[in-house]
Tab-separated table of C-alpha atoms in Angstrom:
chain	number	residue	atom	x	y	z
A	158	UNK	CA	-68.340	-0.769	51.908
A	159	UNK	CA	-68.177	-3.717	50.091
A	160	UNK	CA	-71.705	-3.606	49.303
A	161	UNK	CA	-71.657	-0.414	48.102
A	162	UNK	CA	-68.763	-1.207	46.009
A	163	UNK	CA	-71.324	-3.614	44.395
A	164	UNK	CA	-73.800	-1.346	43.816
A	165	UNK	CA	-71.740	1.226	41.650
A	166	UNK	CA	-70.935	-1.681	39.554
A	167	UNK	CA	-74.101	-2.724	38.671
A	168	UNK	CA	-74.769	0.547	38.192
A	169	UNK	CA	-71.803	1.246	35.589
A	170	UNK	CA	-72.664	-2.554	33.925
A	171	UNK	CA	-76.357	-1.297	33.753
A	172	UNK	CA	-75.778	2.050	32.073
A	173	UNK	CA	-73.212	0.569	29.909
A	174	UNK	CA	-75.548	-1.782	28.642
A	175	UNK	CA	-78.273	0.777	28.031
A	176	UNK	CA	-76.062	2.395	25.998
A	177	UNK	CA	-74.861	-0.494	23.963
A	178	UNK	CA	-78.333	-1.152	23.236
A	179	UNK	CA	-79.267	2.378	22.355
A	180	UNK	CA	-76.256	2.531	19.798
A	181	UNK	CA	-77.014	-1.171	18.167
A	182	UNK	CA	-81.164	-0.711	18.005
A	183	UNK	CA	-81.454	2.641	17.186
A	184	UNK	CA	-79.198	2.523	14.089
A	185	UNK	CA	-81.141	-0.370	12.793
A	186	UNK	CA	-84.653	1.054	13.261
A	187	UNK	CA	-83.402	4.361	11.730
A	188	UNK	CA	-82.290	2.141	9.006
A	189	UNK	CA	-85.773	0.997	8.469
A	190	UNK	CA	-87.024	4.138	8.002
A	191	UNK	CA	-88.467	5.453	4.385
A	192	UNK	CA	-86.221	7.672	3.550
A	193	UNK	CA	-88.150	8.966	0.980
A	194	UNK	CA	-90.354	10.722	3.269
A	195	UNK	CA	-87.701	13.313	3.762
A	196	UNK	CA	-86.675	13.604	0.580
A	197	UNK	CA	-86.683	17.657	-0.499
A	198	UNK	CA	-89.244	18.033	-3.031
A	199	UNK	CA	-87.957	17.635	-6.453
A	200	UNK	CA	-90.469	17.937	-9.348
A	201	UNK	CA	-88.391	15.134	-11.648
A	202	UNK	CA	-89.330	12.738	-8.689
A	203	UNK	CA	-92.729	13.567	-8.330
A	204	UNK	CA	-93.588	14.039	-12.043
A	205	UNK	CA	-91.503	11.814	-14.136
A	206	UNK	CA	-91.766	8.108	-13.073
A	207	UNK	CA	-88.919	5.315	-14.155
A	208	UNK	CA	-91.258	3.467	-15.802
A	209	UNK	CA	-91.581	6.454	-17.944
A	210	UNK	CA	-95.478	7.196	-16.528
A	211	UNK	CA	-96.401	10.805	-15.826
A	212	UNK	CA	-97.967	11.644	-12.868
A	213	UNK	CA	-99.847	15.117	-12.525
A	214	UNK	CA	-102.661	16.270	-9.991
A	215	UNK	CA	-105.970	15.380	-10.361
A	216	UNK	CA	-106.851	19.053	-11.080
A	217	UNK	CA	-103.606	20.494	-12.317
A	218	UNK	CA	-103.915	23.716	-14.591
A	219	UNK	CA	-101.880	25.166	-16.971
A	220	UNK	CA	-100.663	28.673	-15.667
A	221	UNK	CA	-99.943	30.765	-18.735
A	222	UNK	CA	-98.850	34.055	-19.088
A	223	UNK	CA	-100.345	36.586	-21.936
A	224	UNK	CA	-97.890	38.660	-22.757
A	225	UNK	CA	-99.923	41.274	-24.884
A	226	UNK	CA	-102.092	41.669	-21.581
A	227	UNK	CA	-99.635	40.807	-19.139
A	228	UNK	CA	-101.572	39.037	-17.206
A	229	UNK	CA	-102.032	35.076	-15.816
A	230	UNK	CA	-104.823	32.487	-16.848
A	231	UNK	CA	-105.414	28.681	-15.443
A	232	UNK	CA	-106.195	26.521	-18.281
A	233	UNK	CA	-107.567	22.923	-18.115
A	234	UNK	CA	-104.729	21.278	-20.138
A	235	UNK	CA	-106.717	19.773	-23.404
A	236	UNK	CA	-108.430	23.167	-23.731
A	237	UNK	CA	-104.963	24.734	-23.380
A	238	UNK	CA	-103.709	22.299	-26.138
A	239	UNK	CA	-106.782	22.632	-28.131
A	240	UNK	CA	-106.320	26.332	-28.751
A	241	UNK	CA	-102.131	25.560	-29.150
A	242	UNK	CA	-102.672	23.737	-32.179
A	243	UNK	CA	-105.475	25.905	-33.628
A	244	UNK	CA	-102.660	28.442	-33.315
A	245	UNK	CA	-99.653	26.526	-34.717
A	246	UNK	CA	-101.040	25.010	-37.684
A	247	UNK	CA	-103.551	25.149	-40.391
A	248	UNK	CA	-107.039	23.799	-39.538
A	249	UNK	CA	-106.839	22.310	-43.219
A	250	UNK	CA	-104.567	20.259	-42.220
A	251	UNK	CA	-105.057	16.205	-42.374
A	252	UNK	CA	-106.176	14.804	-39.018
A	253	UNK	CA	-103.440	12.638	-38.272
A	254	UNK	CA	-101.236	15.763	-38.811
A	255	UNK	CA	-103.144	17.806	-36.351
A	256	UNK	CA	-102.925	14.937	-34.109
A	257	UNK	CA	-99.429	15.102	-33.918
A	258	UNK	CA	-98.583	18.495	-33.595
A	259	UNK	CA	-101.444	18.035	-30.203
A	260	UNK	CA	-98.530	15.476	-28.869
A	261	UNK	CA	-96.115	17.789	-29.651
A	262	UNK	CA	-97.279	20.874	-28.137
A	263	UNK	CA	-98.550	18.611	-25.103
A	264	UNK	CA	-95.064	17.462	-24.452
A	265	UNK	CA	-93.738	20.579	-24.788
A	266	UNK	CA	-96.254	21.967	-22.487
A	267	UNK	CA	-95.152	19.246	-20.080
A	268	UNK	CA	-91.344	19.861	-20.124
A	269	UNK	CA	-92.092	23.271	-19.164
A	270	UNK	CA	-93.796	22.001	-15.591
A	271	UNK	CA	-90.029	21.560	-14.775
A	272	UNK	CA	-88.118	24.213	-16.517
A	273	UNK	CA	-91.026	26.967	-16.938
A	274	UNK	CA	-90.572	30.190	-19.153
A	275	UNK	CA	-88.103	32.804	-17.648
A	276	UNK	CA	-90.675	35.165	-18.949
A	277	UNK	CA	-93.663	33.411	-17.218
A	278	UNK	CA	-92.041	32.544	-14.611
A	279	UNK	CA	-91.438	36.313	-13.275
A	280	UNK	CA	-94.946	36.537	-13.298
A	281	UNK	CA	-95.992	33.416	-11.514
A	282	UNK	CA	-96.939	30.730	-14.825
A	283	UNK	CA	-95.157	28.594	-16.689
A	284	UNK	CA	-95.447	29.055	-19.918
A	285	UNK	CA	-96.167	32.085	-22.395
A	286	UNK	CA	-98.168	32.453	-25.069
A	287	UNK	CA	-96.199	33.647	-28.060
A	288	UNK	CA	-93.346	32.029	-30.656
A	289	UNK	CA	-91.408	32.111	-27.633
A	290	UNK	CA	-92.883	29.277	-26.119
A	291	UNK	CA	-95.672	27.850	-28.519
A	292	UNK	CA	-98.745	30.227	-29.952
A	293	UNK	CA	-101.903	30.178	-28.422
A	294	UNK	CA	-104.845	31.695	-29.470
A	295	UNK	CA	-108.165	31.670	-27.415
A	296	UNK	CA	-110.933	29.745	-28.820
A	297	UNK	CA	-113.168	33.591	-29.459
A	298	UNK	CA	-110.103	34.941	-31.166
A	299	UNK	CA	-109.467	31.911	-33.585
A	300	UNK	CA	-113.428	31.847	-34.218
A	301	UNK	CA	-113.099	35.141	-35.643
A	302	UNK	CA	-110.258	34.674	-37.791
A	303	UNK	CA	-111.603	31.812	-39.888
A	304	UNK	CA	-115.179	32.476	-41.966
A	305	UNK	CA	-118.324	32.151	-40.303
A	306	UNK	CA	-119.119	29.211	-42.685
A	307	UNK	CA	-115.965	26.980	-41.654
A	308	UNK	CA	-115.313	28.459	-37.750
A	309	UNK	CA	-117.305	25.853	-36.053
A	310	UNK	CA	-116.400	22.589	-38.143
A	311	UNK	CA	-112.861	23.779	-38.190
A	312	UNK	CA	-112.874	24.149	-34.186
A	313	UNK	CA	-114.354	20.377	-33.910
A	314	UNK	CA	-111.978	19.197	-36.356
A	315	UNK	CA	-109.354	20.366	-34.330
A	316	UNK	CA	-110.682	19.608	-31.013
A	317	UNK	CA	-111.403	15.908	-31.775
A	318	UNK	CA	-107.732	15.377	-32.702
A	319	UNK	CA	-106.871	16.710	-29.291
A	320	UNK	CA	-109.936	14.131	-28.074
A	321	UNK	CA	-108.218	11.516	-29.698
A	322	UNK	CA	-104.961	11.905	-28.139
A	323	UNK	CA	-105.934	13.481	-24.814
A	324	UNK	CA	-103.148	13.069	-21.990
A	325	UNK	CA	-100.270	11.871	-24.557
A	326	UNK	CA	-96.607	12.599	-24.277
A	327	UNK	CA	-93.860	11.546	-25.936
A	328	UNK	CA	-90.983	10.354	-24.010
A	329	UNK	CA	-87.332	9.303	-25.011
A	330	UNK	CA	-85.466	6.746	-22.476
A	331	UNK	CA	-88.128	6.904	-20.094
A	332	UNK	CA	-88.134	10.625	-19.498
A	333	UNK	CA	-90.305	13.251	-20.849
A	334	UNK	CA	-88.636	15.220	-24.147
A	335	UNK	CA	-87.045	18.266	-22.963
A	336	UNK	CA	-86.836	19.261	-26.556
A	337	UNK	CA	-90.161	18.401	-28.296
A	338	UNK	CA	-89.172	20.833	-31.237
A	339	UNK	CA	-91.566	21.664	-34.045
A	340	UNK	CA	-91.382	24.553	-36.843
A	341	UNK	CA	-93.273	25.500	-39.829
A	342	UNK	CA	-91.122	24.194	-43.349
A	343	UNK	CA	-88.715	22.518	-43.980
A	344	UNK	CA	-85.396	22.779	-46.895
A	345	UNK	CA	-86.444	18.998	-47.457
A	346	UNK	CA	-84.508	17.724	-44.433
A	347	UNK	CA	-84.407	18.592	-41.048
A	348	UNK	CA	-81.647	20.022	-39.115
A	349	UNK	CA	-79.236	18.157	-36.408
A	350	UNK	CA	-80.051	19.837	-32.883
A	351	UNK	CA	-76.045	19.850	-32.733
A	352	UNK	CA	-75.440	21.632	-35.717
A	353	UNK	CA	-78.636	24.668	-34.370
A	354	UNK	CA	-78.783	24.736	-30.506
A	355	UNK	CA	-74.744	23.252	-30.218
A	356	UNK	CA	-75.940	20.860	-27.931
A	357	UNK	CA	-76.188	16.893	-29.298
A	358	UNK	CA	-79.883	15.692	-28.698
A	359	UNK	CA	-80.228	11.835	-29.642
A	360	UNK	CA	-84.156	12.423	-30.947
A	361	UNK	CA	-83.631	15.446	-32.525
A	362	UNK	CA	-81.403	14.226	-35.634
A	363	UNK	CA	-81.752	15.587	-39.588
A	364	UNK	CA	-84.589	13.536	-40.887
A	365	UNK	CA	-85.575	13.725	-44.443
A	366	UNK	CA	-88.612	15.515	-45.166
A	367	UNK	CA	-90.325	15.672	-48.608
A	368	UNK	CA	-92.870	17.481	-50.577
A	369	UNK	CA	-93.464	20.508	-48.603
A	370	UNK	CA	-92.538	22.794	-51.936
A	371	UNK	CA	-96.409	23.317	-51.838
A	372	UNK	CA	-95.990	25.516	-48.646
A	373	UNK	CA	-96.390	29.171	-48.891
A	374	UNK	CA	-93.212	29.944	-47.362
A	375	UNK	CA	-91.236	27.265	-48.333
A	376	UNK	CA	-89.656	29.672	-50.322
A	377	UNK	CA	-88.870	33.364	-49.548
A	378	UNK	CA	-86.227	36.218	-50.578
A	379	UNK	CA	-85.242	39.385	-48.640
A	380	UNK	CA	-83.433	42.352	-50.943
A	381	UNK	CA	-81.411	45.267	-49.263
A	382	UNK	CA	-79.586	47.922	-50.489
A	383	UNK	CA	-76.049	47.288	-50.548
A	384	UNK	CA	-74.654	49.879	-47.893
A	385	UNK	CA	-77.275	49.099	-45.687
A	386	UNK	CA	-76.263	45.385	-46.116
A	387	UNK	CA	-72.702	46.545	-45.320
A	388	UNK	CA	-73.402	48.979	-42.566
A	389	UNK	CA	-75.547	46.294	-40.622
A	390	UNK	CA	-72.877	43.734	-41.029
A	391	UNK	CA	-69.960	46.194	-40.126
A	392	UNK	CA	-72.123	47.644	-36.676
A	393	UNK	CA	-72.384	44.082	-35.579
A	394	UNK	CA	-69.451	42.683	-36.162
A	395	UNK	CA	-66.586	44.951	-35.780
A	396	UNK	CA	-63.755	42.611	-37.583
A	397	UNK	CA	-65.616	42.275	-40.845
A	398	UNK	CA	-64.730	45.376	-42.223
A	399	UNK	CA	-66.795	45.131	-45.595
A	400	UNK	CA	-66.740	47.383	-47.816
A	401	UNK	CA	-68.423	47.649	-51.764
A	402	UNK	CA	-64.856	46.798	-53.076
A	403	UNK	CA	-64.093	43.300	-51.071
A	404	UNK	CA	-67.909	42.159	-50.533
A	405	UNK	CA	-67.299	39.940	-53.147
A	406	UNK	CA	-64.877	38.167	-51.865
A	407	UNK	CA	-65.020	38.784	-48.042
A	408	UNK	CA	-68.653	37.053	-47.667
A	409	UNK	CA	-68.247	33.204	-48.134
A	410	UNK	CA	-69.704	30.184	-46.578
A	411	UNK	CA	-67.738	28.599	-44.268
A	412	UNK	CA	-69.271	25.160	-43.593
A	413	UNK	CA	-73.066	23.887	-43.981
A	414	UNK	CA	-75.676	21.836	-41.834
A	415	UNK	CA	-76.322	17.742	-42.714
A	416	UNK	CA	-79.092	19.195	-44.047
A	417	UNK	CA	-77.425	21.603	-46.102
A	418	UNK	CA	-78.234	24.884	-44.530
A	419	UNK	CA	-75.612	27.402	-43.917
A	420	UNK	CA	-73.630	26.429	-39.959
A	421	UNK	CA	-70.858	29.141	-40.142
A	422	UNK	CA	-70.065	31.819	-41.952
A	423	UNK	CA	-66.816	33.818	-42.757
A	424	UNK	CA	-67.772	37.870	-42.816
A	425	UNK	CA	-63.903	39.455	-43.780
A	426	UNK	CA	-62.476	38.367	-40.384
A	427	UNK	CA	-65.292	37.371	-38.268
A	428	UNK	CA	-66.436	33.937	-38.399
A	429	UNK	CA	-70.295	33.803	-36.953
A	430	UNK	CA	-73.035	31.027	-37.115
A	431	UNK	CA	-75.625	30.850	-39.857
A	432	UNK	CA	-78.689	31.208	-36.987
A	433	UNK	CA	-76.609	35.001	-35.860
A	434	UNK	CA	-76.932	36.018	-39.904
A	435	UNK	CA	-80.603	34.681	-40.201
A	436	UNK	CA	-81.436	36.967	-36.869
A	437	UNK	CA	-79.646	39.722	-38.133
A	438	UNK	CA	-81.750	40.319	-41.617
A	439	UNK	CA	-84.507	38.288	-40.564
A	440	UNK	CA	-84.528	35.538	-43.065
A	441	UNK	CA	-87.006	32.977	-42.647
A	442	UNK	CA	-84.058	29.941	-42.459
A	443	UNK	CA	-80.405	29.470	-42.537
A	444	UNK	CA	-80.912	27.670	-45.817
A	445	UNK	CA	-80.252	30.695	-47.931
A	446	UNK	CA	-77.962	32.116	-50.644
A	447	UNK	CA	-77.109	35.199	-51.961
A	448	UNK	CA	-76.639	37.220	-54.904
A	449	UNK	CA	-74.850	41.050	-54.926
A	450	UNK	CA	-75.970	43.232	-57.791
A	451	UNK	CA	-74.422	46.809	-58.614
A	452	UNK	CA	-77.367	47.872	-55.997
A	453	UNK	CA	-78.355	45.750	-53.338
A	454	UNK	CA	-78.002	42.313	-52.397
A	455	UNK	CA	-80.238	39.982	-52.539
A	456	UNK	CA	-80.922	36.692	-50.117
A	457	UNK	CA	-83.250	33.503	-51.110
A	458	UNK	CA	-84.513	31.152	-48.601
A	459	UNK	CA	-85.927	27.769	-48.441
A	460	UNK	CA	-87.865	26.751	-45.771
A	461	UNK	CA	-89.437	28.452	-42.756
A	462	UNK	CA	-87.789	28.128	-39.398
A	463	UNK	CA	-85.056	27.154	-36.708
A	464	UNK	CA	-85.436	23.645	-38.905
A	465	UNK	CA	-85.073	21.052	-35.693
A	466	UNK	CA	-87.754	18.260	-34.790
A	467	UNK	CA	-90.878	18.099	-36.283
A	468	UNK	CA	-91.689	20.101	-39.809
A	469	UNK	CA	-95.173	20.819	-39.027
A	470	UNK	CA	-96.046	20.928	-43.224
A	471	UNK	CA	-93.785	17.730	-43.576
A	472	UNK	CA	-96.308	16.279	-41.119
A	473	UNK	CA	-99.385	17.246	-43.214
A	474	UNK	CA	-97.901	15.545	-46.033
A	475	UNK	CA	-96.745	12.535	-44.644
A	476	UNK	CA	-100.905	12.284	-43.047
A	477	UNK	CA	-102.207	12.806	-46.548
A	478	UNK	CA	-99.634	10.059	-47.987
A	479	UNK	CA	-101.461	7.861	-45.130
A	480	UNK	CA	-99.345	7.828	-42.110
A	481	UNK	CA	-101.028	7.788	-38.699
A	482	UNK	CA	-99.941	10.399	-35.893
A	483	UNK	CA	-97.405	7.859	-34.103
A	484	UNK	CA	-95.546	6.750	-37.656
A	485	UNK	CA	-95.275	10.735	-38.114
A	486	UNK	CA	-93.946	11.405	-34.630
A	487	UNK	CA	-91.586	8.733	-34.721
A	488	UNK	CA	-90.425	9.737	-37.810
A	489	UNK	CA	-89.243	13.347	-36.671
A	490	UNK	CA	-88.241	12.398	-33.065
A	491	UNK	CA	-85.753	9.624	-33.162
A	492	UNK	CA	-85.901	6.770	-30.456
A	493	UNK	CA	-89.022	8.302	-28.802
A	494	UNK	CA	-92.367	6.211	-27.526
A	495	UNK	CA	-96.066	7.952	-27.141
A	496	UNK	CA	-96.957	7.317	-23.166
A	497	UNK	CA	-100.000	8.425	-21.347
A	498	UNK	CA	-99.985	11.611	-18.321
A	499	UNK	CA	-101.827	9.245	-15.353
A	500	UNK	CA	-104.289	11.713	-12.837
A	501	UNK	CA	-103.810	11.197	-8.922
């Protein structure tokens, strides 16, 4: 008895201590572990490093969606961005100014590896091919659209500034631009993302931007007849009630941009942003005024575009004043650095 009383201790003591062990060790191996393994897949982590490096697969392709032939292509990414910028600007542009809009539409490519086009993205890509997103146009299409005499030299031209920049991004606080904005003209400044998209982007403040009077649409005017004026206002906006007696009175600008463009207007009693009239007769900027005649009424523009980030003709003549690609870049996106995509 006794001995058996002996046994079912040592048996208790044993087990006991077996499961001491088991609850001091295995918390301290488990701690050990690399919990990064099990991390869920997140494409910030994997793409975007801290030390503001981009990693991308060895053979990753850009999936792009054509809208006009609904249908998905896999780009190499420098071809991709080669036929972005014959699309975007002017192949008479300086070098340095084509250089920087290949940054631009690089990084913008980039960004959209982690939020992709809602219309691409339906259809398996990432990005589209339209105004949208950024134009492309395929190297065979662009051929035919300039002379036979200047197609070739004015593909190469292009080309080499995507050469000479191949795998640069711009980044802002170590992360990738989310908003690598560019347009066509600007008013002679650029717009505050705040005062456009509502939302306060630290890079994407007004810059001043001079000399582009020289491009074609820096200025533009749009003339309607007075009742359709009215009519499109009053169908839109159901508390403006304008008629040909108040219009006079009942249109007014309410408060402007930094960089003078038109941020809110009053329309009788409907108060609506600048960007909603722009949309709604298709004016080429918010920087506009008008003028009401017996008739019709007629708007004048300056400028070409939603007017944030980079003004792609403000680039060209900041190239041909001597500035490299970088100076130009850094002058449009505030606080930003140029850093290189790395391959694994």
């Amino acid at each position: 008895m006794k001995y058996k009383i002996n046994k079912d201790v040592k048996l208790i003591v044993l087990t006991t201590l077996i499961i001491v062990l088991v609850l001091i060790l295995f918390p301290i191996a488990f701690l050990k572990l690399d919990f990064n393994k099990f991390k869920p897949f997140n494409i910030n982590d994997s793409v975007i490093k801290k030390s503001t490096e981009l990693e991308l697969p060895k053979n990753k392709k850009v999936k792009l969606y054509r809208k006009s032939e609904n249908k998905v292509y896999e780009l190499d990414l420098e071809e991709y961005i080669t036929s972005v910028v014959s699309g975007e600007v002017p192949a008479n542009f300086d070098e340095e100014a084509l250089k920087a809009q290949a940054v631009a539409a690089r990084t913008y490519y980039v960004n959209k590896i982690n939020n992709p086009c809602k219309d691409a993205e339906k259809n398996g890509a990432e990005i589209c091919d339209t105004t949208h997103c950024q134009v492309y146009m395929d190297k065979e299409s662009r051929m035919k659209s300039w002379s036979k005499k200047e197609a070739t030299d004015n593909w190469e031209k292009i080309k080499k500034a995507v050469d000479d920049t191949k795998g640069q991004i711009l980044v802002y606080d170590g992360k990738v631009l989310e908003y690598p904005q560019f347009f066509a003209v600007s008013s002679g400044k650029t717009e505050d993302a705040k005062d456009v998209f509502s939302s306060d982007v630290p890079y994407l403040k007004s810059k001043e931007s001079k000399g582009e009077e020289i491009a074609p649409k820096y200025k533009s005017s749009v003339e309607i007849k007075i009742k359709e004026f009215i009519n499109k206002i009053n169908s839109k906006y159901s508390k403006a009630k304008i008629t040909e007696k108040n219009i006079s009175s009942a249109i007014k600008v309410k408060s402007y941009t930094e960089s003078g463009s038109v941020k809110e207007l009053q329309l009788g009693d409907e108060v609506i942003k600048g960007k909603d009239f722009r949309t709604l007769f298709n004016l080429n900027s918010t920087n506009f005024k008008w003028n009401i005649s017996n008739n019709s009424v007629k708007i004048d523009c300056t400028g070409y575009g939603h007017g944030v980030g980079m003004s792609q003709w403000g680039a060209n003549v900041m190239a041909k004043e001597g500035k490299k690609y970088d100076e130009i870049l850094k002058h449009y996106y505030n606080g930003v650095e140029i850093e290189e995509i790395k391959y694994k």
